[in-house]
Short mmCIF file of C-alpha atoms and ligand atoms in Angstrom, two decimals:
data_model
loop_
_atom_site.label_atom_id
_atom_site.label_comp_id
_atom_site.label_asym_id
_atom_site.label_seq_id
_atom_site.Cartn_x
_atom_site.Cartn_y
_atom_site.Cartn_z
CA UNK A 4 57.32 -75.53 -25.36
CA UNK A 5 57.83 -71.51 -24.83
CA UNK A 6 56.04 -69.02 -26.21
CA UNK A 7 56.61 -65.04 -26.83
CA UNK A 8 54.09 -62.97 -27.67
CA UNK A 9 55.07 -59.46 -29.04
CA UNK A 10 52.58 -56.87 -28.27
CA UNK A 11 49.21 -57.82 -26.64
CA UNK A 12 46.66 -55.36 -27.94
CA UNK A 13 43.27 -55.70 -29.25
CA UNK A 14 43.68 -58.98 -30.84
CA UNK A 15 47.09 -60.59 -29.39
CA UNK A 16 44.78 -60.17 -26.21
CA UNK A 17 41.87 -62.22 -27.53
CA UNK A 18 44.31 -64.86 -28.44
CA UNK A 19 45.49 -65.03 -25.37
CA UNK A 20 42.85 -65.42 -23.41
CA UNK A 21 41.87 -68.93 -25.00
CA UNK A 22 45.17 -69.88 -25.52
CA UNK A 23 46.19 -69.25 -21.67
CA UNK A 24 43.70 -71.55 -21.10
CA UNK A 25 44.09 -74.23 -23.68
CA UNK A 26 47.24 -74.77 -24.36
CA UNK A 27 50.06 -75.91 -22.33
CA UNK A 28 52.68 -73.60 -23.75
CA UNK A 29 54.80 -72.01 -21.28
CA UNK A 30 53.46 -68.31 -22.17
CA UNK A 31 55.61 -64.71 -22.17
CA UNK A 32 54.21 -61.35 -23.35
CA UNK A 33 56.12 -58.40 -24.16
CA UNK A 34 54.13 -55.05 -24.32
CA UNK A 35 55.49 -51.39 -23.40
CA UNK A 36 52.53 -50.28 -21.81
CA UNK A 37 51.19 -52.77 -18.76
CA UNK A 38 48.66 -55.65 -19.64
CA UNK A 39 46.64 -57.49 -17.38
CA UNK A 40 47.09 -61.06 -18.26
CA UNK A 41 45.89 -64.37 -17.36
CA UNK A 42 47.53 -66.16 -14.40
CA UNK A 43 50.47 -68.62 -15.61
CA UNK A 44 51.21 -66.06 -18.52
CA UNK A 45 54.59 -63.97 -17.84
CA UNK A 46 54.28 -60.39 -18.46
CA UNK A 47 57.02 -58.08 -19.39
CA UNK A 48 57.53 -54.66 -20.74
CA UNK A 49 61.16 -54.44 -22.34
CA UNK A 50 63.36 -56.70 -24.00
CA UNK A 51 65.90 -56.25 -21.62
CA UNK A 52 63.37 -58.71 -19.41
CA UNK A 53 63.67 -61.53 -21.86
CA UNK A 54 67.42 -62.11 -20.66
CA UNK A 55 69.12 -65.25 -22.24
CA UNK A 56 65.70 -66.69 -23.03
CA UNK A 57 65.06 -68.91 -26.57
CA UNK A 58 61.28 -69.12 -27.48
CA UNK A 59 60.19 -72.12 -30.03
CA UNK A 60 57.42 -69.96 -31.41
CA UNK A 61 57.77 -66.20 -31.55
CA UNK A 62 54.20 -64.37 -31.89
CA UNK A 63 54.31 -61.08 -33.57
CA UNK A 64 50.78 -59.17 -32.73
CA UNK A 65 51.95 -55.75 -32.64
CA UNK A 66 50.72 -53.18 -35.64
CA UNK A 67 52.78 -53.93 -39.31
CA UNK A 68 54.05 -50.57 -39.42
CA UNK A 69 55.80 -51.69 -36.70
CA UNK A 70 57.34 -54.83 -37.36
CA UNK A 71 60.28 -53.49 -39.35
CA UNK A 72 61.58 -51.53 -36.69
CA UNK A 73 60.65 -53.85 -33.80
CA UNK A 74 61.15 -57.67 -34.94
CA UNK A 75 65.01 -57.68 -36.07
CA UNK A 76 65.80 -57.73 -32.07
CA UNK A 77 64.19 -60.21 -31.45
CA UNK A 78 65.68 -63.02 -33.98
CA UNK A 79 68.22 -63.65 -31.17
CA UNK A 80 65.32 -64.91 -29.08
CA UNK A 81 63.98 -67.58 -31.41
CA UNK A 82 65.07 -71.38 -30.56
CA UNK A 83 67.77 -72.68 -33.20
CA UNK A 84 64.31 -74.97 -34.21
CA UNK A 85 61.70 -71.75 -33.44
CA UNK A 86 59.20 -70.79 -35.73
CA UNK A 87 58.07 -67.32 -35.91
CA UNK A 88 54.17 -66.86 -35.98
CA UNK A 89 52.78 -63.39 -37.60
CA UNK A 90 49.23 -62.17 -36.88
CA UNK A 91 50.43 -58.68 -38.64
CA UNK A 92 47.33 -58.20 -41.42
CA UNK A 93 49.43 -57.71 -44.98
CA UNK A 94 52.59 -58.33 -43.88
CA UNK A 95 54.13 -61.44 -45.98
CA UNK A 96 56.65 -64.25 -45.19
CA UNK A 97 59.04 -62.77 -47.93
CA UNK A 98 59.31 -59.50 -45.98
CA UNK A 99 59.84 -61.09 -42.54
CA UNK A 100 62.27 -63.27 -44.22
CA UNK A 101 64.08 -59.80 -45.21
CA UNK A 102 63.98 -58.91 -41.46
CA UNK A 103 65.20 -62.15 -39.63
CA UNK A 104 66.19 -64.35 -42.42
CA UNK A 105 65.23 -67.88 -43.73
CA UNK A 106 62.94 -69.56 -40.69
CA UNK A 107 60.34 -71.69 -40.49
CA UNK A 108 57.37 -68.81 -41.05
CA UNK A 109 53.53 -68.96 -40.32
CA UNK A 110 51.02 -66.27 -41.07
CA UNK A 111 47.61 -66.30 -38.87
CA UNK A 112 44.89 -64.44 -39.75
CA UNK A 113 41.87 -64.59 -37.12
CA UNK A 114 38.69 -62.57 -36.94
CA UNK A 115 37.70 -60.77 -33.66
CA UNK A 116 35.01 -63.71 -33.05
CA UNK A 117 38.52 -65.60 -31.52
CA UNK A 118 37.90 -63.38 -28.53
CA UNK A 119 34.88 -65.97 -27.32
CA UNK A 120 36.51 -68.87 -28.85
CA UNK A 121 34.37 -68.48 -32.12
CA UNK A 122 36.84 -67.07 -34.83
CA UNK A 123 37.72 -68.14 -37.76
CA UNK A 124 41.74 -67.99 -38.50
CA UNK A 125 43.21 -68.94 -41.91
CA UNK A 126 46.96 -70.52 -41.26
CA UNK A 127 49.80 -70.23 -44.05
CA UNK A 128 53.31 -72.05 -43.11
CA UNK A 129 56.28 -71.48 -45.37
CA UNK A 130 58.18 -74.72 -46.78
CA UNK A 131 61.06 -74.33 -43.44
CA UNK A 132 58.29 -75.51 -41.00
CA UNK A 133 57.91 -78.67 -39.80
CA UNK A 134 54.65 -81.21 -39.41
CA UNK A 135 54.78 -80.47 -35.85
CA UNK A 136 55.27 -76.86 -35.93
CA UNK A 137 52.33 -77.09 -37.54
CA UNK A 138 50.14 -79.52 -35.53
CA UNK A 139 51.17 -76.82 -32.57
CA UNK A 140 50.02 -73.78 -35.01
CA UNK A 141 47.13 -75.89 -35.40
CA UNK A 142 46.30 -76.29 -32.22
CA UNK A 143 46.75 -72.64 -31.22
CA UNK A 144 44.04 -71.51 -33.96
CA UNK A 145 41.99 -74.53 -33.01
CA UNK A 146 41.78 -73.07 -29.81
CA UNK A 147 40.09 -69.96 -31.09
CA UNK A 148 37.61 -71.31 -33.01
CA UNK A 149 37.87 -73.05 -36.86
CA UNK A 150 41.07 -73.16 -38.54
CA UNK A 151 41.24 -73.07 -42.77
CA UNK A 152 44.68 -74.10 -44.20
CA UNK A 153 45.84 -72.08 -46.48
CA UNK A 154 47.87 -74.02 -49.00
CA UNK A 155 49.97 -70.23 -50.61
CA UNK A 156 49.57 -66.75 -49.49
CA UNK A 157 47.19 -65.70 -51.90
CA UNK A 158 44.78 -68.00 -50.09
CA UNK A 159 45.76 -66.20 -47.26
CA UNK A 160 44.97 -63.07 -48.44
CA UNK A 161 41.19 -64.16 -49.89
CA UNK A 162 40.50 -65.85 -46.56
CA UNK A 163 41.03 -62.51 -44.92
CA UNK A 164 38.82 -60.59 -47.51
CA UNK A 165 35.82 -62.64 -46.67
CA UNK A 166 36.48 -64.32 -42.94
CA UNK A 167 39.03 -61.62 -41.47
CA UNK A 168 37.05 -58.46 -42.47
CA UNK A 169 33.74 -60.40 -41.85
CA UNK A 170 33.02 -59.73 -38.58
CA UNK A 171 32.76 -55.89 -39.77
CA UNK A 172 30.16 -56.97 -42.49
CA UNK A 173 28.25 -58.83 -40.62
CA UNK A 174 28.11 -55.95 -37.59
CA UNK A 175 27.32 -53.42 -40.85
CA UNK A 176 24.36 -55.17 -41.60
CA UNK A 177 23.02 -55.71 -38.60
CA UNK A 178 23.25 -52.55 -37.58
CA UNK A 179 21.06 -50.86 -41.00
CA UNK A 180 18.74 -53.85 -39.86
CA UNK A 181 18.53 -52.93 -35.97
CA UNK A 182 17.81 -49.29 -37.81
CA UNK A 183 14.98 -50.20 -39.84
CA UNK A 184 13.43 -51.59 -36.87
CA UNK A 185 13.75 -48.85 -34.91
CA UNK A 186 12.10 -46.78 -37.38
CA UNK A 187 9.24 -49.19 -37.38
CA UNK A 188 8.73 -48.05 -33.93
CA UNK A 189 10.87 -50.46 -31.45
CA UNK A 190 13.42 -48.95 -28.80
CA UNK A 191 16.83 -49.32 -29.57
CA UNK A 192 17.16 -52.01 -26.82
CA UNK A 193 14.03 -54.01 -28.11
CA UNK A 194 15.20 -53.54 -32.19
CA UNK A 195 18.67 -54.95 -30.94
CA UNK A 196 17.62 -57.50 -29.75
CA UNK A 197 14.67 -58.59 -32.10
CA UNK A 198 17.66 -58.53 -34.66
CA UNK A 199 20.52 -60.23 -32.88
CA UNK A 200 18.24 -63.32 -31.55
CA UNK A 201 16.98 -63.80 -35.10
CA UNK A 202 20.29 -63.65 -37.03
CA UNK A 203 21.91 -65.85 -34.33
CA UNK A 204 19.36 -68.50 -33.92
CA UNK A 205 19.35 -68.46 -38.33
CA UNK A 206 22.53 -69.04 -38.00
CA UNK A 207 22.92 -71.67 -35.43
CA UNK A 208 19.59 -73.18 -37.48
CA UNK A 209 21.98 -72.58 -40.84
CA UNK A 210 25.32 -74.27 -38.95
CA UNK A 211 22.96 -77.21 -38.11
CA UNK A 212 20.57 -77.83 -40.40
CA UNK A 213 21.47 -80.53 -43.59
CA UNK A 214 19.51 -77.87 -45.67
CA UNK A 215 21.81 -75.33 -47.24
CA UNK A 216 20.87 -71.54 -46.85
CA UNK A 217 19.11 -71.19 -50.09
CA UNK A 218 16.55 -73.95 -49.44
CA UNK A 219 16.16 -72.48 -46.04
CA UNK A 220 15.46 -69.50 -47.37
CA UNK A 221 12.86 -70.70 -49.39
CA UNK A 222 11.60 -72.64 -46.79
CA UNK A 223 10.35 -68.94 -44.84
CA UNK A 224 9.20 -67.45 -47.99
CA UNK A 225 5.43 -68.19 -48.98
CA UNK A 226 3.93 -67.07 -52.08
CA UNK A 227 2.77 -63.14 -52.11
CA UNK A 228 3.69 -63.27 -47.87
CA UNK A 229 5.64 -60.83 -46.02
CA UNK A 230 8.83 -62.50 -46.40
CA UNK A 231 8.67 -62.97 -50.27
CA UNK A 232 7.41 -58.74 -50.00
CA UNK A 233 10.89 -58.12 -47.85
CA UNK A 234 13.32 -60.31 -50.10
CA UNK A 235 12.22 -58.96 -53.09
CA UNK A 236 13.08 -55.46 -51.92
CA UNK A 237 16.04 -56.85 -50.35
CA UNK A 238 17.43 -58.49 -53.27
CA UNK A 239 16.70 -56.18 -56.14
CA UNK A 240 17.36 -58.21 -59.32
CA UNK A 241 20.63 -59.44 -57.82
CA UNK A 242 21.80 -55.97 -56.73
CA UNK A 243 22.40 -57.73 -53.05
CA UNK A 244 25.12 -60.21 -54.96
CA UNK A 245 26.54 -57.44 -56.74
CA UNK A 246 27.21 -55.41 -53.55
CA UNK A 247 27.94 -57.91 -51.53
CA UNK A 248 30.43 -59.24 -54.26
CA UNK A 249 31.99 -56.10 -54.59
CA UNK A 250 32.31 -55.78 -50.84
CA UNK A 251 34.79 -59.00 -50.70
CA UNK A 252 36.69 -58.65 -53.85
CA UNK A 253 37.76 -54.73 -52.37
CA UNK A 254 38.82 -56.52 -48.87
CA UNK A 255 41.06 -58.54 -51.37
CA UNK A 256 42.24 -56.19 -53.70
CA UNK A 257 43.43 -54.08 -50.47
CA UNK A 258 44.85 -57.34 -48.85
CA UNK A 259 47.00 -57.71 -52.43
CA UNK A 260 47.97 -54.05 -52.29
CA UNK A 261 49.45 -54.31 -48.61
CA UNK A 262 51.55 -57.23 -49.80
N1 NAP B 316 42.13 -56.30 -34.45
C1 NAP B 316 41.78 -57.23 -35.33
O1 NAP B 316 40.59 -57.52 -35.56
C2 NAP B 316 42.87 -57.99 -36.08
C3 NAP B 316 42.50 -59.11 -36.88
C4 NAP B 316 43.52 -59.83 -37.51
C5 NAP B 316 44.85 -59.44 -37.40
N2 NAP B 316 45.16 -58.35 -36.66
C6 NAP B 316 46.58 -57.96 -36.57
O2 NAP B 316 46.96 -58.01 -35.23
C7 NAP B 316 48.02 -57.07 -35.02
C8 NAP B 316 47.70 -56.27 -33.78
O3 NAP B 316 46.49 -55.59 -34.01
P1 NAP B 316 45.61 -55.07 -32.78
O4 NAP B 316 44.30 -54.71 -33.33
O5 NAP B 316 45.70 -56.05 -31.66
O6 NAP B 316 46.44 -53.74 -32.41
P2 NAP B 316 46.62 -53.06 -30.99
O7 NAP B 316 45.39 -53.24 -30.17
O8 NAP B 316 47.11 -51.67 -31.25
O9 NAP B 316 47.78 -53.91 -30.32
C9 NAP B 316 49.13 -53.76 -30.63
C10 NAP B 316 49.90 -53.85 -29.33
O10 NAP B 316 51.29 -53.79 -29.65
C11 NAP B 316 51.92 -53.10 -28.59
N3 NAP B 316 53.23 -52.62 -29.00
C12 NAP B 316 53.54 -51.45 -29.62
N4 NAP B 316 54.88 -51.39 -29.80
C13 NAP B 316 55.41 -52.53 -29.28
C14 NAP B 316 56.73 -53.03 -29.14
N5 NAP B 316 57.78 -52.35 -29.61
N6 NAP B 316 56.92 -54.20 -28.54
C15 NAP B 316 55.88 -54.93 -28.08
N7 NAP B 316 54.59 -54.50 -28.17
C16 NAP B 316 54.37 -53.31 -28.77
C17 NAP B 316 50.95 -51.99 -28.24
O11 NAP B 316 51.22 -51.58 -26.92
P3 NAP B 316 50.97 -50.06 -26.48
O12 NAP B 316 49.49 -49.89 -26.48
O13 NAP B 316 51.59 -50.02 -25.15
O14 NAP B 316 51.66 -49.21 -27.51
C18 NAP B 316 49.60 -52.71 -28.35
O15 NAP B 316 49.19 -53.26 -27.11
C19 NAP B 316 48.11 -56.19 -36.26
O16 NAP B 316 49.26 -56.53 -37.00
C20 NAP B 316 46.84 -56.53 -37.03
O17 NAP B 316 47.05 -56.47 -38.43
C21 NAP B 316 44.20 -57.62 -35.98
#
């Protein structure tokens, strides 16, 4: 199996780390500007490289702004059987299908977390793709961490509002909470990582645990202790929930609007 990626940026390049690695794809990337690349992955810069070459999946991972101007070229490179694999936040099957016609069409949407093989990608296929286009989608997101199917685009679209933007929550908070520590008197270095060991060993406790987070929590709040004293400041008669609420449902609402 071949496949092209178009443009190898931020993410495109965290992809293909793990997938250089994982998979046994025969990879190409195409990128204007030079990118370093894993050995076994062939690099080139203009189309002009790709020759007479078909590709069975074609990778788009360049900006959506972009993909109007850039993708029609390369519908001459896609097997007769290819499927065409877009990472482009926003950018729907219908309007791809406007570019390069009726194909068999996935949408991928990781978080950055895929750079260490931790990510969480959400995976839409249109009706043209087959079980084992699929499976091989599948397996690429696999490789990158946990894969949700999303059964229509919508899904899609409220996976990314709370797993695709999530990694920028999560760093939000933790960075007001390595704050507050540092204004209780600990060096940057020290509040960082006070912080970042206790959120990631709550959530490796959380990920393993057969408690769910709400009995956990409980479970480190005592009657009138410091926890109970932090939590209740914290949570402010469910003004957390409310903000936190309103945080995911405007990642969606701007996810629907980019349609
Ligand atoms: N970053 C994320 O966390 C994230 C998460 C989910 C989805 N995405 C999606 O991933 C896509 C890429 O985002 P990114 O953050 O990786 O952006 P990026 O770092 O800017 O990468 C885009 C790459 O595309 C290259 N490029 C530009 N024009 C090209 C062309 N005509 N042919 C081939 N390559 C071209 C750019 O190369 P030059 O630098 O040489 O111009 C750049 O390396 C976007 O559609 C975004 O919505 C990103």
């Amino acid at each position: 199996m071949s496949l092209l990626m178009i443009g190898c940026g931020k993410m495109g390049g965290s992809l293909l780390v793990r997938w250089a690695t994982s998979t046994d794809q025969e990879i190409t990337i195409i990128n204007p500007s030079f990118v370093k690349a894993p050995s076994g992955v062939i690099v080139t810069q203009t189309i002009e490289e790709l020759a007479d070459k078909r590709f069975d999946i074609i990778v788009v991972a360049i900006k959506p702004q972009l993909i109007e101007k850039v993708l029609p070229a390369y519908r001459r490179y896609l097997a007769n059987s290819g499927c065409v694999i877009s990472i482009a936040a926003g950018y729907s099957v219908s309007s791809i299908e406007k570019l390069i016609g009726e194909q068999a069409i996935m949408r991928i949407m990781p978080n950055l977390p895929a750079q260490i093989g931790r990510g969480v990608s959400a995976l839409y296929a249109n009706s043209k793709c087959s079980p084992a286009q699929l499976a091989i989608a599948t397996a690429l997101t696999d490789a990158v961490g946990y894969t949700h199917l999303a059964v229509s685009e919508d899904e899609l679209d409220r996976v990314t509002a709370v797993a695709g933007s999530g990694p920028g929550y999560a760093f939000e908070i933790t960075r007001c909470w390595i704050e507050s520590a540092m204004k209780l008197g600990f060096s940057p270095q020290t509040a960082k990582e006070l912080v970042l060991n206790t959120l990631g060993g709550s959530i490796e406790l959380a990920m393993t645990s057969i408690q769910n987070v709400e009995t956990l929590r409980n479970s480190v709040t005592s009657k009138n202790g410091t926890t109970e004293a932090g939590l209740s400041a914290l949570m402010q008669d469910s003004k957390l929930d409310t903000l936190i609420e309103s945080t995911v449902l405007a990642a969606y609402e701007r996810a629907v609007a980019l349609r």
